[in-house]
PDB file of C-alpha atoms and ligand atoms in Angstrom:
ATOM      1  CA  UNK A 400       0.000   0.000   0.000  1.00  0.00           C
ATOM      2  CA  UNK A 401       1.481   2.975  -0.756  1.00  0.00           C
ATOM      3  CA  UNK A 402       0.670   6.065   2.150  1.00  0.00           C
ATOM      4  CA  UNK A 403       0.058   9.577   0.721  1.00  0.00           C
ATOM      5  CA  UNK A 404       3.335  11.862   2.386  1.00  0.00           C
ATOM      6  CA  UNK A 405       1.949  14.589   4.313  1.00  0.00           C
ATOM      7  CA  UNK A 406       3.849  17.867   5.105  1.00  0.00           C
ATOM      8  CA  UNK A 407       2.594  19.617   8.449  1.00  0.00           C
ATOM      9  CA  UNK A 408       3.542  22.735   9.580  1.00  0.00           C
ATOM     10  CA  UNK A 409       2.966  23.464  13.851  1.00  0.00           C
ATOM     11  CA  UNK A 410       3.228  27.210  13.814  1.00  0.00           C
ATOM     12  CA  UNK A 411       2.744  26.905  17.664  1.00  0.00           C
ATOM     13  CA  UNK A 412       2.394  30.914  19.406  1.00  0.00           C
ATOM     14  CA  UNK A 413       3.719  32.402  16.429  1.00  0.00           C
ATOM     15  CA  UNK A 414       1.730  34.657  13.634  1.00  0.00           C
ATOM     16  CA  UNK A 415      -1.007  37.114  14.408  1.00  0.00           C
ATOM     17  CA  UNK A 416      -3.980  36.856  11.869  1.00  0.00           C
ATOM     18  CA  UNK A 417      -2.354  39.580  10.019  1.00  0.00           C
ATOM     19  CA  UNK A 418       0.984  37.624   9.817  1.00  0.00           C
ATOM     20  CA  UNK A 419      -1.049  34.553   8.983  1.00  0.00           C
ATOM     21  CA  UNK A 420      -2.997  36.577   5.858  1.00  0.00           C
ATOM     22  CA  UNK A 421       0.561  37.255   4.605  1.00  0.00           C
ATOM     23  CA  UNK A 422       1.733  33.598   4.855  1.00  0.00           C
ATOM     24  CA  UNK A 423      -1.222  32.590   3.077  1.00  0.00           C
ATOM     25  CA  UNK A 424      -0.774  34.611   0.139  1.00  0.00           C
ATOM     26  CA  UNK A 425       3.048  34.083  -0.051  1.00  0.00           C
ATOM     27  CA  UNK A 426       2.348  30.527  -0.361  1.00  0.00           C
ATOM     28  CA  UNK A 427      -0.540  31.039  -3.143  1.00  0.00           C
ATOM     29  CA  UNK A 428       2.082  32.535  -5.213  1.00  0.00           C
ATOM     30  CA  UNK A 429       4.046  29.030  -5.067  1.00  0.00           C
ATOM     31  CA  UNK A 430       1.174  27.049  -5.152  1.00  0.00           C
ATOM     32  CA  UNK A 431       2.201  24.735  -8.460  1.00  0.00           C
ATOM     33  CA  UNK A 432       5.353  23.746  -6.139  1.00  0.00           C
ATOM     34  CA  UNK A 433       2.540  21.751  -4.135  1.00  0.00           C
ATOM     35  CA  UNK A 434       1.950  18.482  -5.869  1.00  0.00           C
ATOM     36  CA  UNK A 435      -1.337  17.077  -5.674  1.00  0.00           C
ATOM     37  CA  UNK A 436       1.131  13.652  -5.016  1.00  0.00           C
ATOM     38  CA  UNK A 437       0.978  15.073  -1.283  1.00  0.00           C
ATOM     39  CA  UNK A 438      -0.658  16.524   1.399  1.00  0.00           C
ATOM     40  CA  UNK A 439      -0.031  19.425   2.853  1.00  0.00           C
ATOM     41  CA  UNK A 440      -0.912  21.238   6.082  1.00  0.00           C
ATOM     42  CA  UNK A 441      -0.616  24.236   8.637  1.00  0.00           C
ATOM     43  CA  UNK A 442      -1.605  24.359  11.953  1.00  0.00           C
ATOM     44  CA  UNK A 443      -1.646  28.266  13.111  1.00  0.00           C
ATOM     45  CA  UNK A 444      -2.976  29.068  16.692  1.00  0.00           C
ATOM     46  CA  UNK A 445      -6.610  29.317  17.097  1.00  0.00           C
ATOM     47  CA  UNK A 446      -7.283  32.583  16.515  1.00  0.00           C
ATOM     48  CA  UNK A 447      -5.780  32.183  12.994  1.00  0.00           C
ATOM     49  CA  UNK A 448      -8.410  29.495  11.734  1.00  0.00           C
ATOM     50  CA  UNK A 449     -11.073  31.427  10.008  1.00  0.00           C
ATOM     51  CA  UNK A 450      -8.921  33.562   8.206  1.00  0.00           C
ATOM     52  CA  UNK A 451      -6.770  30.617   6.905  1.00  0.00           C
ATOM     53  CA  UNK A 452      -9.518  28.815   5.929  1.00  0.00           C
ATOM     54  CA  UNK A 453     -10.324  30.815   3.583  1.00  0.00           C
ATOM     55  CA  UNK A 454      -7.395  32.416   1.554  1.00  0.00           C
ATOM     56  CA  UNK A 455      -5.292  28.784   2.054  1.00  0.00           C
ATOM     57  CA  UNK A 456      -3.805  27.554  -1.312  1.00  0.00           C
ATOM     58  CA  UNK A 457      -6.729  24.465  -1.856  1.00  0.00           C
ATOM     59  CA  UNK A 458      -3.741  21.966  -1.382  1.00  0.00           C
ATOM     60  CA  UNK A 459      -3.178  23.064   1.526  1.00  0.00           C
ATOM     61  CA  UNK A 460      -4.895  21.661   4.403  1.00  0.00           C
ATOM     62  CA  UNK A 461      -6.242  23.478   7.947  1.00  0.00           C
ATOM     63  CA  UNK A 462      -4.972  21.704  11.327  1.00  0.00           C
ATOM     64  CA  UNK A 463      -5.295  22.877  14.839  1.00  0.00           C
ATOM     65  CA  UNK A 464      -2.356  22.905  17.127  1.00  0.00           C
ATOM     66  CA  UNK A 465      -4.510  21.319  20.311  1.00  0.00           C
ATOM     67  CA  UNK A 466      -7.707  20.525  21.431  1.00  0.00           C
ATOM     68  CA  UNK A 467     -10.058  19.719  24.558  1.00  0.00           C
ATOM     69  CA  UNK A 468     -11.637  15.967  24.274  1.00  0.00           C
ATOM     70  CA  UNK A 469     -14.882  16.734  26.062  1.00  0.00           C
ATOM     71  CA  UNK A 470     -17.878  17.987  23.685  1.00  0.00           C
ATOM     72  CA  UNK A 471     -18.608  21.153  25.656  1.00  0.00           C
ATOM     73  CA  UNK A 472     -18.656  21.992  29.519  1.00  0.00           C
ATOM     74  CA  UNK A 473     -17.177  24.081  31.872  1.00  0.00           C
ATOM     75  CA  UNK A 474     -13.187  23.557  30.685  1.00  0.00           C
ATOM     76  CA  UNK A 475     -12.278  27.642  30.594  1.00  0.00           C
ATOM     77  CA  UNK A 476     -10.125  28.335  27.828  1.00  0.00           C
ATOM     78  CA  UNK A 477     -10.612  25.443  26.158  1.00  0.00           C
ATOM     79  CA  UNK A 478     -11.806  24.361  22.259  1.00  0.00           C
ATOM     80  CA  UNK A 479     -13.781  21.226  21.367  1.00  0.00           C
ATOM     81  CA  UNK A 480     -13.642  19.193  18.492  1.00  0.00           C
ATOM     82  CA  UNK A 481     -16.564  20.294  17.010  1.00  0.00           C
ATOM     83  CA  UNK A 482     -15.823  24.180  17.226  1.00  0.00           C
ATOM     84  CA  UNK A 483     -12.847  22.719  15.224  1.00  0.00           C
ATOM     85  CA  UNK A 484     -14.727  20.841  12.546  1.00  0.00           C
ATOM     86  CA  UNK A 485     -16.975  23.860  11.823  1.00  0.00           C
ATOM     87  CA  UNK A 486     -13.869  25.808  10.762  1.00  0.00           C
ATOM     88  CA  UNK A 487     -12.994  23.643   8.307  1.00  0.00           C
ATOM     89  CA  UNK A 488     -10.017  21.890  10.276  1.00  0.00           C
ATOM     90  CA  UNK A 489      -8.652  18.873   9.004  1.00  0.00           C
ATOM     91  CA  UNK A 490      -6.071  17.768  11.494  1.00  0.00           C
ATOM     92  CA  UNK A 491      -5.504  18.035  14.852  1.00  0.00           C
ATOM     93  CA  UNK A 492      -2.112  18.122  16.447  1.00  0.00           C
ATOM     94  CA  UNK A 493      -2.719  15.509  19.907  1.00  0.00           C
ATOM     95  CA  UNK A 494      -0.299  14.979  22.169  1.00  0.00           C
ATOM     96  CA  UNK A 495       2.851  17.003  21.084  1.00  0.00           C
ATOM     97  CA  UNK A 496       5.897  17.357  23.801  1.00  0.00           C
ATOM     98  CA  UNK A 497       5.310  20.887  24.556  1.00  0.00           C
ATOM     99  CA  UNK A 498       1.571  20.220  26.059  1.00  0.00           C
ATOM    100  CA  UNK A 499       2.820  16.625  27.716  1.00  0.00           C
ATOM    101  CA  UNK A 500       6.140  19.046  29.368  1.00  0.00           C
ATOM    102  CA  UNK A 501       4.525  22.620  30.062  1.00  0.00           C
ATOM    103  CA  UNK A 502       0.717  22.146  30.585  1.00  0.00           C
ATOM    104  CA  UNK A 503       1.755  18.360  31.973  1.00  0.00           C
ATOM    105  CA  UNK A 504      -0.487  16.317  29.787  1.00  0.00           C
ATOM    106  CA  UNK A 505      -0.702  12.309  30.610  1.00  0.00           C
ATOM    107  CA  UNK A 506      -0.687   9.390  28.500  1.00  0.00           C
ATOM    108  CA  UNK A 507      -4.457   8.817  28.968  1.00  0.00           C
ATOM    109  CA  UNK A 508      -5.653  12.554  28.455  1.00  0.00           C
ATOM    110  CA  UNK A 509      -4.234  12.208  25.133  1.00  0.00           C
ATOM    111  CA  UNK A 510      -6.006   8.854  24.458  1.00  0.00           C
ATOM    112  CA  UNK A 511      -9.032  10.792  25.323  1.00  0.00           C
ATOM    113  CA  UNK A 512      -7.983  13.598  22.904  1.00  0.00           C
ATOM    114  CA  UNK A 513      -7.184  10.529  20.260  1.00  0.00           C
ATOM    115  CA  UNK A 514     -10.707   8.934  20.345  1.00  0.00           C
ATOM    116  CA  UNK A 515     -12.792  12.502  20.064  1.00  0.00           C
ATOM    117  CA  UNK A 516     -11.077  13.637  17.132  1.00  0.00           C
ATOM    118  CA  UNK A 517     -11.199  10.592  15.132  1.00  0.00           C
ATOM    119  CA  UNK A 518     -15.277  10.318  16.639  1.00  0.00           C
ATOM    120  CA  UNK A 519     -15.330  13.532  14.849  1.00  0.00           C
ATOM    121  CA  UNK A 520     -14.081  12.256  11.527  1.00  0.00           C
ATOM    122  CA  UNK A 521     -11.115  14.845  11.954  1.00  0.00           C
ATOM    123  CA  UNK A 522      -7.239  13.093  11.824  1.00  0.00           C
ATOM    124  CA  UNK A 523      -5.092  13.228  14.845  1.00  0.00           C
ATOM    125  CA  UNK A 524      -1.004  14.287  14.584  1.00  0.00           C
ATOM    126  CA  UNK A 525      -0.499  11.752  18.115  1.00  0.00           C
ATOM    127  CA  UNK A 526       3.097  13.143  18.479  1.00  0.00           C
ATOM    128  CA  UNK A 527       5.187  10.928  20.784  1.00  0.00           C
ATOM    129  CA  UNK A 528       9.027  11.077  21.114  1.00  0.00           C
ATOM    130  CA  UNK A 529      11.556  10.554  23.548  1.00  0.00           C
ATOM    131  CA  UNK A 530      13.572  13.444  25.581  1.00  0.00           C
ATOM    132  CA  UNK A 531      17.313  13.974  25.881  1.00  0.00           C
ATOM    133  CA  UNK A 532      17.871  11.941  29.471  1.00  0.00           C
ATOM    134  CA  UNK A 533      15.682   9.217  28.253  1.00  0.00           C
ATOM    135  CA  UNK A 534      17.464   8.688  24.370  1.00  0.00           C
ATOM    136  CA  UNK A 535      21.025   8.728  26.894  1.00  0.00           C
ATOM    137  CA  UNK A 536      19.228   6.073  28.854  1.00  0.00           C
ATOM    138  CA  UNK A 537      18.960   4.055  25.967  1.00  0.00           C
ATOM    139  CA  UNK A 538      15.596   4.149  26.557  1.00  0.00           C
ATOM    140  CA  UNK A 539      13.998   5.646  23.215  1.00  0.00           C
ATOM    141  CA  UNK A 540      12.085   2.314  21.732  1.00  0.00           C
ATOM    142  CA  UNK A 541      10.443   1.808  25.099  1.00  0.00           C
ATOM    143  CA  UNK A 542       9.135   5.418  25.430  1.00  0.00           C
ATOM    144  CA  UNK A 543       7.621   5.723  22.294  1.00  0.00           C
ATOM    145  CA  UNK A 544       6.213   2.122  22.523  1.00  0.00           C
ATOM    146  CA  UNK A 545       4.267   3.173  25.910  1.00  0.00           C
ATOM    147  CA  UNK A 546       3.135   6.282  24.411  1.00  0.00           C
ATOM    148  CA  UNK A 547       1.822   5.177  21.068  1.00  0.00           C
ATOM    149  CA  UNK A 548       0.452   2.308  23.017  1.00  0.00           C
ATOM    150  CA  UNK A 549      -1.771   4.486  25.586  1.00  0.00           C
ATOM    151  CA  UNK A 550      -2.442   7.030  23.184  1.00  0.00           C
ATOM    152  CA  UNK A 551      -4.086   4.411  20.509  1.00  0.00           C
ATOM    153  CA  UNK A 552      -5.684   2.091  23.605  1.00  0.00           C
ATOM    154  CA  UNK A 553      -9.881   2.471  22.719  1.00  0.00           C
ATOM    155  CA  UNK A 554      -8.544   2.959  18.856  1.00  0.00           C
ATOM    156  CA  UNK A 555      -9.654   0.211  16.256  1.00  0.00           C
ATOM    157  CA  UNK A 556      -7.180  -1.081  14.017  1.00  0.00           C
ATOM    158  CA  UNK A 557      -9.492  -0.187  10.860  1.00  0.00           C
ATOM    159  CA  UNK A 558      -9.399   3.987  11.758  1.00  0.00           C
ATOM    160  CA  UNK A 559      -5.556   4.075  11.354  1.00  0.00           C
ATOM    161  CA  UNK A 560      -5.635   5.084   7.907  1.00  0.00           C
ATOM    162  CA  UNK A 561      -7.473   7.829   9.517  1.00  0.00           C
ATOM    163  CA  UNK A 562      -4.775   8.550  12.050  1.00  0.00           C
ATOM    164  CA  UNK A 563      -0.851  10.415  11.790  1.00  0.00           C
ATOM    165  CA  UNK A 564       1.807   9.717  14.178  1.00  0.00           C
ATOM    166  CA  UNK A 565       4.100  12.251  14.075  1.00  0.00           C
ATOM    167  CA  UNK A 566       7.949  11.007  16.211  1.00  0.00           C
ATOM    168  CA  UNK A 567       9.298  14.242  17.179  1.00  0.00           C
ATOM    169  CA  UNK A 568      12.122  13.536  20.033  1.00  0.00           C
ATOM    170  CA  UNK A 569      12.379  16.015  22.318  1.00  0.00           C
ATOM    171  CA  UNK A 570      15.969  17.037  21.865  1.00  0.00           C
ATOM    172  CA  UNK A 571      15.477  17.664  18.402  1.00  0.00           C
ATOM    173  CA  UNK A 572      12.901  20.284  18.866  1.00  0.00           C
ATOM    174  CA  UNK A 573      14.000  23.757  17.616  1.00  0.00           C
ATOM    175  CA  UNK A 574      17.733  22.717  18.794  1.00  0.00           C
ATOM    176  CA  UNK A 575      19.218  22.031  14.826  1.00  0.00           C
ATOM    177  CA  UNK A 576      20.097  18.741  16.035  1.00  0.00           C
ATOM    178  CA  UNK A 577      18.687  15.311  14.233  1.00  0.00           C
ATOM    179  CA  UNK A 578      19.034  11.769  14.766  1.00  0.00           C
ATOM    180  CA  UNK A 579      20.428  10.908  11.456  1.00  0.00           C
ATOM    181  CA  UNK A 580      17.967   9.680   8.794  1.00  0.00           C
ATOM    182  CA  UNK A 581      18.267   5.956   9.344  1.00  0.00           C
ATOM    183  CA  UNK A 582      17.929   6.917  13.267  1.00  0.00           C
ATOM    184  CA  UNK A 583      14.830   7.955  12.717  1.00  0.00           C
ATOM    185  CA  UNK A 584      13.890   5.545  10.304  1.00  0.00           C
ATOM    186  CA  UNK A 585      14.812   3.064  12.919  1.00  0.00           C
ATOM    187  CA  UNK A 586      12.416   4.472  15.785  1.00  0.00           C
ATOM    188  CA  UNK A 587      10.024   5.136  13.355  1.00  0.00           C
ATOM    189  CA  UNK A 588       9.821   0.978  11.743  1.00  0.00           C
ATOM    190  CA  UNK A 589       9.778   0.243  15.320  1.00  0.00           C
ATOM    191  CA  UNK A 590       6.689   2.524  16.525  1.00  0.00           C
ATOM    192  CA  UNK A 591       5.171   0.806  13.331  1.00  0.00           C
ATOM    193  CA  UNK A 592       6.149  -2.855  14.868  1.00  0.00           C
ATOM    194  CA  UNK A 593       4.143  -1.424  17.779  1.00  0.00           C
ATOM    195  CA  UNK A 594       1.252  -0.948  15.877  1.00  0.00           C
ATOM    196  CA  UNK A 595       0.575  -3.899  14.375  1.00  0.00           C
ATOM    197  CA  UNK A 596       1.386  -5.741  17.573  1.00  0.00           C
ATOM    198  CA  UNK A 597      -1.418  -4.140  19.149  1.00  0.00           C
ATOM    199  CA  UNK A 598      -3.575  -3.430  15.995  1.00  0.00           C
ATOM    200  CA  UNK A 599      -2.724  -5.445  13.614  1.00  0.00           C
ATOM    201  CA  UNK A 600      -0.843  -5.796  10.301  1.00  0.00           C
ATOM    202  CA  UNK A 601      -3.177  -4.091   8.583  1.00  0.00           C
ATOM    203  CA  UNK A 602      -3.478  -0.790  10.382  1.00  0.00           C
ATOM    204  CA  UNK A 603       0.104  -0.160  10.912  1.00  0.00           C
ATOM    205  CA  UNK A 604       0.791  -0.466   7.142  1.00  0.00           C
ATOM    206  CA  UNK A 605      -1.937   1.920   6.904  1.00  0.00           C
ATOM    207  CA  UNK A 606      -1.013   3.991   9.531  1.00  0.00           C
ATOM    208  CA  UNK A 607       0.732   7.404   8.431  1.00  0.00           C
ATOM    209  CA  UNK A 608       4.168   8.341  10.604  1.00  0.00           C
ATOM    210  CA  UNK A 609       5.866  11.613  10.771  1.00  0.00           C
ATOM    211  CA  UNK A 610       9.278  13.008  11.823  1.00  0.00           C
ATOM    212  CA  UNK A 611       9.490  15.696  13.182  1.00  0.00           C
ATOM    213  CA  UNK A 612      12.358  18.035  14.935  1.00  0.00           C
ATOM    214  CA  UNK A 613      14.574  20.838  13.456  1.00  0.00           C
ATOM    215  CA  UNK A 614      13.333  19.696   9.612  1.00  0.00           C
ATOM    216  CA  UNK A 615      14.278  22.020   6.988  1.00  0.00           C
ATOM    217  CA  UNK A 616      14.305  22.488   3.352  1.00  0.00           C
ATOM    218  CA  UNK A 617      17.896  21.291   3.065  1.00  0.00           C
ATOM    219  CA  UNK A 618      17.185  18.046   5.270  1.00  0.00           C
ATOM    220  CA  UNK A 619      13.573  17.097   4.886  1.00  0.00           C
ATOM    221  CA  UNK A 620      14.121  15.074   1.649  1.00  0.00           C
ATOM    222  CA  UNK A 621      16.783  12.835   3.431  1.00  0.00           C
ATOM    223  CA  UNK A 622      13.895  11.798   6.203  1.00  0.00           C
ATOM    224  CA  UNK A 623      11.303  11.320   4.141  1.00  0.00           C
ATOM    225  CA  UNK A 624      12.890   9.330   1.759  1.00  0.00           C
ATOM    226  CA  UNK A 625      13.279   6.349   4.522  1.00  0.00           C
ATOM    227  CA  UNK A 626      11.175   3.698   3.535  1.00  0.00           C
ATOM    228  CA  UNK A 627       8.855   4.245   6.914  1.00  0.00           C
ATOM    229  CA  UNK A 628       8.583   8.089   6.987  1.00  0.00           C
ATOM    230  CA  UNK A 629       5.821   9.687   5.558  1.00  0.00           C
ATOM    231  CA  UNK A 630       6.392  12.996   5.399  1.00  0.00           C
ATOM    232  CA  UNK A 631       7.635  15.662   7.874  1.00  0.00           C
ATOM    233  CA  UNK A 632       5.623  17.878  10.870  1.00  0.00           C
ATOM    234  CA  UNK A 633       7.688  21.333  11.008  1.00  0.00           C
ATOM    235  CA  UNK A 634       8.064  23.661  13.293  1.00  0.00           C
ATOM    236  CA  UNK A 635      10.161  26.781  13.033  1.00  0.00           C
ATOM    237  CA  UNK A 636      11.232  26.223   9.376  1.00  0.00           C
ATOM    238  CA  UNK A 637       7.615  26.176   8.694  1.00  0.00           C
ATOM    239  CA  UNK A 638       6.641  30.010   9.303  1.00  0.00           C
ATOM    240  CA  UNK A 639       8.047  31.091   6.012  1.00  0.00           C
ATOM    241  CA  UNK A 640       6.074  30.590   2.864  1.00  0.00           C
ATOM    242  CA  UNK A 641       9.099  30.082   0.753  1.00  0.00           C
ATOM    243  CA  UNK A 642      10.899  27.621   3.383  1.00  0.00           C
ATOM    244  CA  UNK A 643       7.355  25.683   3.181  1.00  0.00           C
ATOM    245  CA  UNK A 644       6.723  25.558  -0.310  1.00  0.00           C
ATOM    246  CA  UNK A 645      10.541  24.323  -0.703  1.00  0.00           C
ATOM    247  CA  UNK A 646      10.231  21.613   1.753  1.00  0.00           C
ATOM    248  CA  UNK A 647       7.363  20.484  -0.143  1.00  0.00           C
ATOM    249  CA  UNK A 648       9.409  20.482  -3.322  1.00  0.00           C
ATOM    250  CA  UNK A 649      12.283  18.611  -1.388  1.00  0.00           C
ATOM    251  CA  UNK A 650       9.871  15.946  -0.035  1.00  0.00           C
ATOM    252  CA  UNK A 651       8.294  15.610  -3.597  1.00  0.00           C
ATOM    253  CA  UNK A 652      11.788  14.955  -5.244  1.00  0.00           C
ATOM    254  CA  UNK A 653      11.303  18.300  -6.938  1.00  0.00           C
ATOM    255  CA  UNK A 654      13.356  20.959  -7.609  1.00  0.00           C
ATOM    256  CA  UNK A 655      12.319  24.791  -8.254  1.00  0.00           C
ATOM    257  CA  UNK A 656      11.436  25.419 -12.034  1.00  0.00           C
TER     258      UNK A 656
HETATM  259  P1  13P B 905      11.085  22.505  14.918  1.00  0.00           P
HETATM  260  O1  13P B 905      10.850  22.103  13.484  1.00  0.00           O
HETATM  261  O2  13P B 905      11.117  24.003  15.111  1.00  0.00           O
HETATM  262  O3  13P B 905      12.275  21.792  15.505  1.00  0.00           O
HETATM  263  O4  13P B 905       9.798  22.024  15.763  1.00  0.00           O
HETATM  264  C1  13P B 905       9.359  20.716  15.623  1.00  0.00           C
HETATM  265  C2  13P B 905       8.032  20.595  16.259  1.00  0.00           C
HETATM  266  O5  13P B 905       7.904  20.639  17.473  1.00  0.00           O
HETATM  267  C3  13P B 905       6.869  20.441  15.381  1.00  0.00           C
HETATM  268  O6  13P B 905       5.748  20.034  16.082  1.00  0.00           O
END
């Protein structure tokens, strides 16, 4: 089966609406650079949504950067899934190593997150990755194991195709260091072993998986080229329309005309 690459930008608390308007039409003027052979996404803060939605190049697809798995309630300051669906968001990033370390989310709040966006028919980004004491540890396998394990506990092996894991370790996050490609494409066969352990052959060869950490237009092509990768979730080298729309070229095997 072949998996359709995806290229995700997480703009976490970066661009004001006005900023985001100016991405959005930087990008339009590179829009033949994004081949329909991909898929493509940003994920700008909240407040950024309805604008995006709306002047986006059509290849490009809307994700949100978080969201709150409960339907509606008294959770201050928090979105729900279907607040998300209604402005035309596609993906949802679940789970990433910023919320689990600053706002101390757990395994099994992100489960929760896990099943209400794919209830919704929307596709999680479950990030998991390892940190910097626990890769020294040796410990890397076993950390995304127990994390893609929780996280995907009341999921059925049939919504995978549904679903993008994203393996972003910690240390690699906005620090311009990377496990080297076959690194990654070592973790990343092995989170896929996990899968189909738990879920079966079948969804894990469906399943979509991500790297993710300090990816850039000069490096992308070298992870997503690994036979398991499919496709890249960028941060910081994601902000600029340019750097985007060449990582997309990179990914694609493509070179500017
Ligand atoms: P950087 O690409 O800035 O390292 O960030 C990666 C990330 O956290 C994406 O979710």
């Amino acid at each position: 089966m072949t998996r359709r690459k995806l290229l995700a930008g997480n703009w976490k608390m970066y661009k004001t609406v006005a900023e985001a308007r100016q991405f959005a039409e930087q990008l339009g003027r590179r829009s033949t650079d994004l081949a329909a052979v991909s898929d493509y996404a940003v994920c700008p803060p909240f407040t950024a949504l309805q604008t995006l939605r709306v002047i986006l190049p059509t290849a490009v697809a809307l994700g949100a950067q978080n969201v709150h798995p409960e339907a509606n309630g008294a959770y201050t300051g928090e979105i729900s899934v279907a607040m998300l669906a209604e402005l035309g968001v596609s993906y949802v990033i679940v789970g990433h190593s910023e919320r689990r370390a600053l706002f101390d989310e757990g395994d099994e709040f992100v489960a929760q997150k896990v099943a209400s966006v794919l209830q919704a028919g929307l596709i999680p980004i479950l990030c998991v990755g390892e940190n910097q004491a626990q890769r020294e540890r040796g410990q890397a396998f076993e950390v995304v194991a127990r994390q893609t394990q929780a996280a995907l506990a009341d999921v059925a092996g049939d919504a995978l195709a549904g679903l993008v894991i994203a393996y972003e370790p910690v240390w690699a996050i906005g620090s311009g260091h990377t496990p080297t490609p076959v690194d990654a494409q070592q973790v990343i066969s092995h989170i896929r072993s996990v899968v189909a352990d738990s879920k079966g052959a079948a969804g894990a060869v469906s399943v979509r998986i991500l790297y993710g950490g300090s990816v850039k237009p000069t490096n992308i092509d070298d992870f997503t080229h690994q036979p398991d990768i499919d496709g890249a979730l960028v941060g910081g080298a994601s902000l600029a329309a340019d750097s985007f729309a060449d990582m997309a070229l990179a990914m694609n095997g493509r070179v500017r005309g």
